[in-house]
Amino acid sequence: MAGIFSIFRRIYLTIYNWTVFIGWLQVFYLSVKTLKESGHEDVYAAVEKPLLWAQSAAVLEILHGLIGLVRSPVSATLPQISSRLYVLWGILWSFPEIRTHFLVSSLVISWSITEIIRYSFFGLKEAFGSAPSWLLWLRYSTFLIMYPTGISSEVGLIYNALPYMKESLKYSIRMPNKWNFSFDYYYLALGILGVYVPGTPHLYGYMLGQRKKALARAKSE
């Protein structure tokens, strides 16, 4: 029974990884093509559909960790995926005014390069049991640049969306109301920006530790 489960697990994860890989490859191609042909103002419009589904699919990775399909700790994947989904749906999708900002380009390129490498790495590992050493090195090294550029873009886009949140009151709940409850999306965004301060170095340190372990293990094999 365990053997059958292992086979189905590998088939499922192989399909999952390569499917999402294709989505991110499309995001990267369209973003670079659009930057070259018409500029950063049109990047979001060009990549919106594949970006929304490719990044939203990552919710499944939280489930994968919870049920034991993968060994990645939920404590590491949850904040990364949550922050991305917030920026994607809570900022870019919700506030069209910032979709033409140049930081959208740096965001989607940083995300897509990272994910193209990551999903191809795990796709090969699940399909064949291993991945090339050069891909392993890329998997655990490109974040050294892509993580800072991606995080900086996330923070910058949230910050640039703040005036539109305050002006539109979108997603905010004002008193009085029948629930006797108030909520301000603007202050939630400020709180999230505050979380980036301790969260960013913590996650970066975690990834540095993972890199050291993975490369040391590969060298000893």
PDB file of C-alpha atoms in Angstrom:
ATOM      1  CA  MET A   1       0.000   0.000   0.000  1.00  0.00           C
ATOM      2  CA  ALA A   2       2.831   2.367   0.891  1.00  0.00           C
ATOM      3  CA  GLY A   3       4.452   1.620  -2.466  1.00  0.00           C
ATOM      4  CA  ILE A   4       1.288   2.515  -4.374  1.00  0.00           C
ATOM      5  CA  PHE A   5       0.937   5.746  -2.408  1.00  0.00           C
ATOM      6  CA  SER A   6       4.561   6.635  -3.185  1.00  0.00           C
ATOM      7  CA  ILE A   7       3.993   6.094  -6.913  1.00  0.00           C
ATOM      8  CA  PHE A   8       0.855   8.231  -6.986  1.00  0.00           C
ATOM      9  CA  ARG A   9       2.601  10.881  -4.886  1.00  0.00           C
ATOM     10  CA  ARG A  10       5.463  11.124  -7.373  1.00  0.00           C
ATOM     11  CA  ILE A  11       3.113  11.212 -10.364  1.00  0.00           C
ATOM     12  CA  TYR A  12       0.980  13.925  -8.782  1.00  0.00           C
ATOM     13  CA  LEU A  13       3.942  16.077  -7.717  1.00  0.00           C
ATOM     14  CA  THR A  14       5.600  15.663 -11.111  1.00  0.00           C
ATOM     15  CA  ILE A  15       2.458  16.860 -12.887  1.00  0.00           C
ATOM     16  CA  TYR A  16       1.970  19.675 -10.381  1.00  0.00           C
ATOM     17  CA  ASN A  17       5.537  20.968 -10.635  1.00  0.00           C
ATOM     18  CA  TRP A  18       5.718  20.894 -14.423  1.00  0.00           C
ATOM     19  CA  THR A  19       2.274  22.438 -14.830  1.00  0.00           C
ATOM     20  CA  VAL A  20       3.158  25.389 -12.613  1.00  0.00           C
ATOM     21  CA  PHE A  21       6.579  25.584 -14.282  1.00  0.00           C
ATOM     22  CA  ILE A  22       4.831  26.177 -17.617  1.00  0.00           C
ATOM     23  CA  GLY A  23       2.772  28.947 -16.035  1.00  0.00           C
ATOM     24  CA  TRP A  24       5.832  30.746 -14.691  1.00  0.00           C
ATOM     25  CA  LEU A  25       7.696  30.262 -17.955  1.00  0.00           C
ATOM     26  CA  GLN A  26       4.825  32.009 -19.685  1.00  0.00           C
ATOM     27  CA  VAL A  27       4.932  34.839 -17.142  1.00  0.00           C
ATOM     28  CA  PHE A  28       8.660  35.329 -17.714  1.00  0.00           C
ATOM     29  CA  TYR A  29       8.387  35.214 -21.497  1.00  0.00           C
ATOM     30  CA  LEU A  30       5.481  37.659 -21.641  1.00  0.00           C
ATOM     31  CA  SER A  31       7.059  40.079 -19.180  1.00  0.00           C
ATOM     32  CA  VAL A  32      10.371  40.239 -21.054  1.00  0.00           C
ATOM     33  CA  LYS A  33       8.612  40.449 -24.427  1.00  0.00           C
ATOM     34  CA  THR A  34       6.358  43.264 -23.233  1.00  0.00           C
ATOM     35  CA  LEU A  35       9.222  45.176 -21.639  1.00  0.00           C
ATOM     36  CA  LYS A  36      11.093  45.036 -24.916  1.00  0.00           C
ATOM     37  CA  GLU A  37       8.155  45.924 -27.148  1.00  0.00           C
ATOM     38  CA  SER A  38       6.103  48.449 -25.182  1.00  0.00           C
ATOM     39  CA  GLY A  39       7.620  49.148 -21.769  1.00  0.00           C
ATOM     40  CA  HIS A  40       6.943  48.414 -18.114  1.00  0.00           C
ATOM     41  CA  GLU A  41       3.530  50.087 -18.121  1.00  0.00           C
ATOM     42  CA  ASP A  42       2.019  47.143 -20.016  1.00  0.00           C
ATOM     43  CA  VAL A  43       3.691  44.268 -18.193  1.00  0.00           C
ATOM     44  CA  TYR A  44       0.905  43.525 -15.714  1.00  0.00           C
ATOM     45  CA  ALA A  45      -1.772  43.447 -18.401  1.00  0.00           C
ATOM     46  CA  ALA A  46       0.340  41.019 -20.423  1.00  0.00           C
ATOM     47  CA  VAL A  47       1.045  38.579 -17.588  1.00  0.00           C
ATOM     48  CA  GLU A  48      -2.072  38.906 -15.434  1.00  0.00           C
ATOM     49  CA  LYS A  49      -3.812  35.610 -16.266  1.00  0.00           C
ATOM     50  CA  PRO A  50      -0.827  33.236 -16.039  1.00  0.00           C
ATOM     51  CA  LEU A  51       0.512  35.165 -13.039  1.00  0.00           C
ATOM     52  CA  LEU A  52      -2.731  34.885 -11.094  1.00  0.00           C
ATOM     53  CA  TRP A  53      -3.128  31.155 -11.588  1.00  0.00           C
ATOM     54  CA  ALA A  54       0.553  30.204 -11.287  1.00  0.00           C
ATOM     55  CA  GLN A  55       1.014  32.021  -7.994  1.00  0.00           C
ATOM     56  CA  SER A  56      -2.393  31.039  -6.626  1.00  0.00           C
ATOM     57  CA  ALA A  57      -1.582  27.387  -7.318  1.00  0.00           C
ATOM     58  CA  ALA A  58       1.080  27.667  -4.618  1.00  0.00           C
ATOM     59  CA  VAL A  59      -1.703  27.436  -2.026  1.00  0.00           C
ATOM     60  CA  LEU A  60      -1.559  23.704  -2.712  1.00  0.00           C
ATOM     61  CA  GLU A  61       1.996  23.668  -1.380  1.00  0.00           C
ATOM     62  CA  ILE A  62       0.731  24.578   2.062  1.00  0.00           C
ATOM     63  CA  LEU A  63      -1.602  21.597   1.830  1.00  0.00           C
ATOM     64  CA  HIS A  64       1.252  19.410   0.584  1.00  0.00           C
ATOM     65  CA  GLY A  65       3.226  20.261   3.706  1.00  0.00           C
ATOM     66  CA  LEU A  66       0.283  19.772   6.048  1.00  0.00           C
ATOM     67  CA  ILE A  67      -0.535  16.269   4.807  1.00  0.00           C
ATOM     68  CA  GLY A  68       3.093  15.190   4.457  1.00  0.00           C
ATOM     69  CA  LEU A  69       3.406  15.015   0.679  1.00  0.00           C
ATOM     70  CA  VAL A  70       6.574  17.110   0.915  1.00  0.00           C
ATOM     71  CA  ARG A  71       9.099  17.691   3.671  1.00  0.00           C
ATOM     72  CA  SER A  72       9.074  21.485   3.467  1.00  0.00           C
ATOM     73  CA  PRO A  73       7.942  22.926   6.815  1.00  0.00           C
ATOM     74  CA  VAL A  74       4.670  24.830   6.667  1.00  0.00           C
ATOM     75  CA  SER A  75       6.229  27.446   8.950  1.00  0.00           C
ATOM     76  CA  ALA A  76       8.555  28.383   6.077  1.00  0.00           C
ATOM     77  CA  THR A  77       6.193  28.070   3.113  1.00  0.00           C
ATOM     78  CA  LEU A  78       3.162  29.755   4.699  1.00  0.00           C
ATOM     79  CA  PRO A  79       4.641  33.260   5.175  1.00  0.00           C
ATOM     80  CA  GLN A  80       6.262  33.249   1.737  1.00  0.00           C
ATOM     81  CA  ILE A  81       3.119  32.171  -0.076  1.00  0.00           C
ATOM     82  CA  SER A  82       0.851  34.385   2.033  1.00  0.00           C
ATOM     83  CA  SER A  83       2.898  37.512   1.359  1.00  0.00           C
ATOM     84  CA  ARG A  84       2.933  36.838  -2.361  1.00  0.00           C
ATOM     85  CA  LEU A  85      -0.798  36.209  -2.492  1.00  0.00           C
ATOM     86  CA  TYR A  86      -1.405  39.412  -0.573  1.00  0.00           C
ATOM     87  CA  VAL A  87       0.686  41.430  -3.019  1.00  0.00           C
ATOM     88  CA  LEU A  88      -0.883  39.690  -5.998  1.00  0.00           C
ATOM     89  CA  TRP A  89      -4.563  39.795  -5.014  1.00  0.00           C
ATOM     90  CA  GLY A  90      -4.640  42.370  -2.234  1.00  0.00           C
ATOM     91  CA  ILE A  91      -2.510  44.943  -4.031  1.00  0.00           C
ATOM     92  CA  LEU A  92      -2.067  44.425  -7.774  1.00  0.00           C
ATOM     93  CA  TRP A  93      -5.461  42.920  -8.520  1.00  0.00           C
ATOM     94  CA  SER A  94      -7.289  45.211  -6.100  1.00  0.00           C
ATOM     95  CA  PHE A  95      -5.673  48.526  -7.029  1.00  0.00           C
ATOM     96  CA  PRO A  96      -5.302  48.929 -10.807  1.00  0.00           C
ATOM     97  CA  GLU A  97      -3.688  52.335 -10.294  1.00  0.00           C
ATOM     98  CA  ILE A  98      -0.313  50.764  -9.499  1.00  0.00           C
ATOM     99  CA  ARG A  99      -0.255  48.138 -12.246  1.00  0.00           C
ATOM    100  CA  THR A 100       1.805  50.405 -14.491  1.00  0.00           C
ATOM    101  CA  HIS A 101       4.507  50.980 -11.867  1.00  0.00           C
ATOM    102  CA  PHE A 102       8.002  49.871 -12.882  1.00  0.00           C
ATOM    103  CA  LEU A 103       8.226  47.716  -9.740  1.00  0.00           C
ATOM    104  CA  VAL A 104       5.667  45.350 -11.267  1.00  0.00           C
ATOM    105  CA  SER A 105       8.296  44.356 -13.818  1.00  0.00           C
ATOM    106  CA  SER A 106      10.998  43.695 -11.233  1.00  0.00           C
ATOM    107  CA  LEU A 107       8.460  41.780  -9.161  1.00  0.00           C
ATOM    108  CA  VAL A 108       7.248  39.393 -11.849  1.00  0.00           C
ATOM    109  CA  ILE A 109      10.724  38.838 -13.279  1.00  0.00           C
ATOM    110  CA  SER A 110      12.170  38.082  -9.828  1.00  0.00           C
ATOM    111  CA  TRP A 111       9.290  35.753  -9.006  1.00  0.00           C
ATOM    112  CA  SER A 112       9.300  33.997 -12.372  1.00  0.00           C
ATOM    113  CA  ILE A 113      13.058  33.352 -12.499  1.00  0.00           C
ATOM    114  CA  THR A 114      12.920  31.929  -8.984  1.00  0.00           C
ATOM    115  CA  GLU A 115       9.945  29.713  -9.741  1.00  0.00           C
ATOM    116  CA  ILE A 116      11.102  28.490 -13.147  1.00  0.00           C
ATOM    117  CA  ILE A 117      14.233  27.161 -11.463  1.00  0.00           C
ATOM    118  CA  ARG A 118      12.420  25.822  -8.402  1.00  0.00           C
ATOM    119  CA  TYR A 119       9.633  23.985 -10.199  1.00  0.00           C
ATOM    120  CA  SER A 120      11.930  22.487 -12.828  1.00  0.00           C
ATOM    121  CA  PHE A 121      14.262  21.309 -10.055  1.00  0.00           C
ATOM    122  CA  PHE A 122      11.496  19.574  -8.122  1.00  0.00           C
ATOM    123  CA  GLY A 123       9.842  18.378 -11.316  1.00  0.00           C
ATOM    124  CA  LEU A 124      13.017  16.539 -12.309  1.00  0.00           C
ATOM    125  CA  LYS A 125      13.549  15.198  -8.794  1.00  0.00           C
ATOM    126  CA  GLU A 126      10.045  13.755  -8.645  1.00  0.00           C
ATOM    127  CA  ALA A 127      10.149  12.375 -12.187  1.00  0.00           C
ATOM    128  CA  PHE A 128      13.672  10.930 -12.211  1.00  0.00           C
ATOM    129  CA  GLY A 129      14.801  10.935  -8.597  1.00  0.00           C
ATOM    130  CA  SER A 130      17.479  13.581  -9.096  1.00  0.00           C
ATOM    131  CA  ALA A 131      18.284  16.872 -10.790  1.00  0.00           C
ATOM    132  CA  PRO A 132      21.502  18.100 -12.454  1.00  0.00           C
ATOM    133  CA  SER A 133      24.072  19.619 -10.112  1.00  0.00           C
ATOM    134  CA  TRP A 134      23.977  22.934 -11.979  1.00  0.00           C
ATOM    135  CA  LEU A 135      20.231  23.166 -11.438  1.00  0.00           C
ATOM    136  CA  LEU A 136      20.658  22.358  -7.757  1.00  0.00           C
ATOM    137  CA  TRP A 137      23.199  25.174  -7.512  1.00  0.00           C
ATOM    138  CA  LEU A 138      20.795  27.577  -9.232  1.00  0.00           C
ATOM    139  CA  ARG A 139      17.943  26.419  -7.002  1.00  0.00           C
ATOM    140  CA  TYR A 140      19.883  27.317  -3.872  1.00  0.00           C
ATOM    141  CA  SER A 141      21.816  30.339  -5.160  1.00  0.00           C
ATOM    142  CA  THR A 142      19.643  32.580  -7.337  1.00  0.00           C
ATOM    143  CA  PHE A 143      17.606  33.643  -4.302  1.00  0.00           C
ATOM    144  CA  LEU A 144      20.688  35.579  -3.149  1.00  0.00           C
ATOM    145  CA  ILE A 145      19.706  38.185  -5.753  1.00  0.00           C
ATOM    146  CA  MET A 146      16.090  37.363  -6.591  1.00  0.00           C
ATOM    147  CA  TYR A 147      14.853  37.405  -2.991  1.00  0.00           C
ATOM    148  CA  PRO A 148      16.046  40.970  -2.253  1.00  0.00           C
ATOM    149  CA  THR A 149      14.742  42.272  -5.588  1.00  0.00           C
ATOM    150  CA  GLY A 150      11.432  40.478  -5.149  1.00  0.00           C
ATOM    151  CA  ILE A 151      10.945  41.602  -1.555  1.00  0.00           C
ATOM    152  CA  SER A 152      11.914  45.189  -2.398  1.00  0.00           C
ATOM    153  CA  SER A 153       9.351  45.170  -5.196  1.00  0.00           C
ATOM    154  CA  GLU A 154       6.660  43.760  -2.907  1.00  0.00           C
ATOM    155  CA  VAL A 155       7.295  46.398  -0.245  1.00  0.00           C
ATOM    156  CA  GLY A 156       7.472  49.172  -2.832  1.00  0.00           C
ATOM    157  CA  LEU A 157       4.168  48.193  -4.424  1.00  0.00           C
ATOM    158  CA  ILE A 158       2.381  47.967  -1.075  1.00  0.00           C
ATOM    159  CA  TYR A 159       3.744  51.386  -0.148  1.00  0.00           C
ATOM    160  CA  ASN A 160       2.671  52.897  -3.458  1.00  0.00           C
ATOM    161  CA  ALA A 161      -0.829  51.463  -3.046  1.00  0.00           C
ATOM    162  CA  LEU A 162      -1.341  53.112   0.368  1.00  0.00           C
ATOM    163  CA  PRO A 163      -2.754  56.424  -0.950  1.00  0.00           C
ATOM    164  CA  TYR A 164      -5.305  54.571  -3.083  1.00  0.00           C
ATOM    165  CA  MET A 165      -6.355  52.439  -0.121  1.00  0.00           C
ATOM    166  CA  LYS A 166      -6.842  55.517   2.013  1.00  0.00           C
ATOM    167  CA  GLU A 167      -8.756  57.407  -0.651  1.00  0.00           C
ATOM    168  CA  SER A 168     -11.012  54.593  -1.865  1.00  0.00           C
ATOM    169  CA  LEU A 169     -11.634  52.900   1.521  1.00  0.00           C
ATOM    170  CA  LYS A 170     -11.683  49.641  -0.422  1.00  0.00           C
ATOM    171  CA  TYR A 171     -12.233  46.593   1.803  1.00  0.00           C
ATOM    172  CA  SER A 172     -12.613  48.895   4.818  1.00  0.00           C
ATOM    173  CA  ILE A 173     -15.638  48.752   7.113  1.00  0.00           C
ATOM    174  CA  ARG A 174     -16.816  51.923   8.788  1.00  0.00           C
ATOM    175  CA  MET A 175     -18.931  52.419  11.878  1.00  0.00           C
ATOM    176  CA  PRO A 176     -21.799  52.482  12.534  1.00  0.00           C
ATOM    177  CA  ASN A 177     -22.971  49.166  11.154  1.00  0.00           C
ATOM    178  CA  LYS A 178     -25.094  46.267  12.338  1.00  0.00           C
ATOM    179  CA  TRP A 179     -22.013  44.270  13.352  1.00  0.00           C
ATOM    180  CA  ASN A 180     -20.657  47.134  15.479  1.00  0.00           C
ATOM    181  CA  PHE A 181     -17.281  46.462  13.911  1.00  0.00           C
ATOM    182  CA  SER A 182     -14.765  48.553  12.005  1.00  0.00           C
ATOM    183  CA  PHE A 183     -11.846  47.562   9.829  1.00  0.00           C
ATOM    184  CA  ASP A 184      -9.344  49.668   7.902  1.00  0.00           C
ATOM    185  CA  TYR A 185      -7.498  48.002   5.043  1.00  0.00           C
ATOM    186  CA  TYR A 186      -4.999  50.868   5.016  1.00  0.00           C
ATOM    187  CA  TYR A 187      -3.828  50.090   8.546  1.00  0.00           C
ATOM    188  CA  LEU A 188      -3.719  46.385   7.753  1.00  0.00           C
ATOM    189  CA  ALA A 189      -1.307  47.212   4.924  1.00  0.00           C
ATOM    190  CA  LEU A 190       0.819  49.280   7.301  1.00  0.00           C
ATOM    191  CA  GLY A 191       0.901  46.335   9.683  1.00  0.00           C
ATOM    192  CA  ILE A 192       1.943  43.988   6.901  1.00  0.00           C
ATOM    193  CA  LEU A 193       4.733  46.367   5.918  1.00  0.00           C
ATOM    194  CA  GLY A 194       5.846  46.234   9.538  1.00  0.00           C
ATOM    195  CA  VAL A 195       5.963  42.432   9.435  1.00  0.00           C
ATOM    196  CA  TYR A 196       8.389  42.595   6.511  1.00  0.00           C
ATOM    197  CA  VAL A 197      10.979  44.216   8.794  1.00  0.00           C
ATOM    198  CA  PRO A 198      11.644  41.178  11.030  1.00  0.00           C
ATOM    199  CA  GLY A 199      10.269  38.636   8.553  1.00  0.00           C
ATOM    200  CA  THR A 200      12.601  39.369   5.656  1.00  0.00           C
ATOM    201  CA  PRO A 201      15.941  38.758   7.429  1.00  0.00           C
ATOM    202  CA  HIS A 202      14.467  35.712   9.180  1.00  0.00           C
ATOM    203  CA  LEU A 203      13.407  34.046   5.917  1.00  0.00           C
ATOM    204  CA  TYR A 204      16.613  35.079   4.185  1.00  0.00           C
ATOM    205  CA  GLY A 205      18.613  33.519   7.000  1.00  0.00           C
ATOM    206  CA  TYR A 206      16.525  30.358   6.763  1.00  0.00           C
ATOM    207  CA  MET A 207      17.217  30.104   3.035  1.00  0.00           C
ATOM    208  CA  LEU A 208      20.933  30.661   3.586  1.00  0.00           C
ATOM    209  CA  GLY A 209      20.884  27.763   6.017  1.00  0.00           C
ATOM    210  CA  GLN A 210      19.043  25.577   3.519  1.00  0.00           C
ATOM    211  CA  ARG A 211      21.553  26.523   0.835  1.00  0.00           C
ATOM    212  CA  LYS A 212      24.491  25.553   3.025  1.00  0.00           C
ATOM    213  CA  LYS A 213      22.945  22.178   3.855  1.00  0.00           C
ATOM    214  CA  ALA A 214      21.920  21.370   0.276  1.00  0.00           C
ATOM    215  CA  LEU A 215      25.255  22.273  -1.300  1.00  0.00           C
ATOM    216  CA  ALA A 216      27.230  20.474   1.411  1.00  0.00           C
ATOM    217  CA  ARG A 217      25.100  17.367   0.959  1.00  0.00           C
ATOM    218  CA  ALA A 218      25.545  17.490  -2.821  1.00  0.00           C
ATOM    219  CA  LYS A 219      29.317  17.829  -2.456  1.00  0.00           C
ATOM    220  CA  SER A 220      29.533  14.798  -0.182  1.00  0.00           C
ATOM    221  CA  GLU A 221      27.523  12.547  -2.508  1.00  0.00           C
TER     222      GLU A 221
END
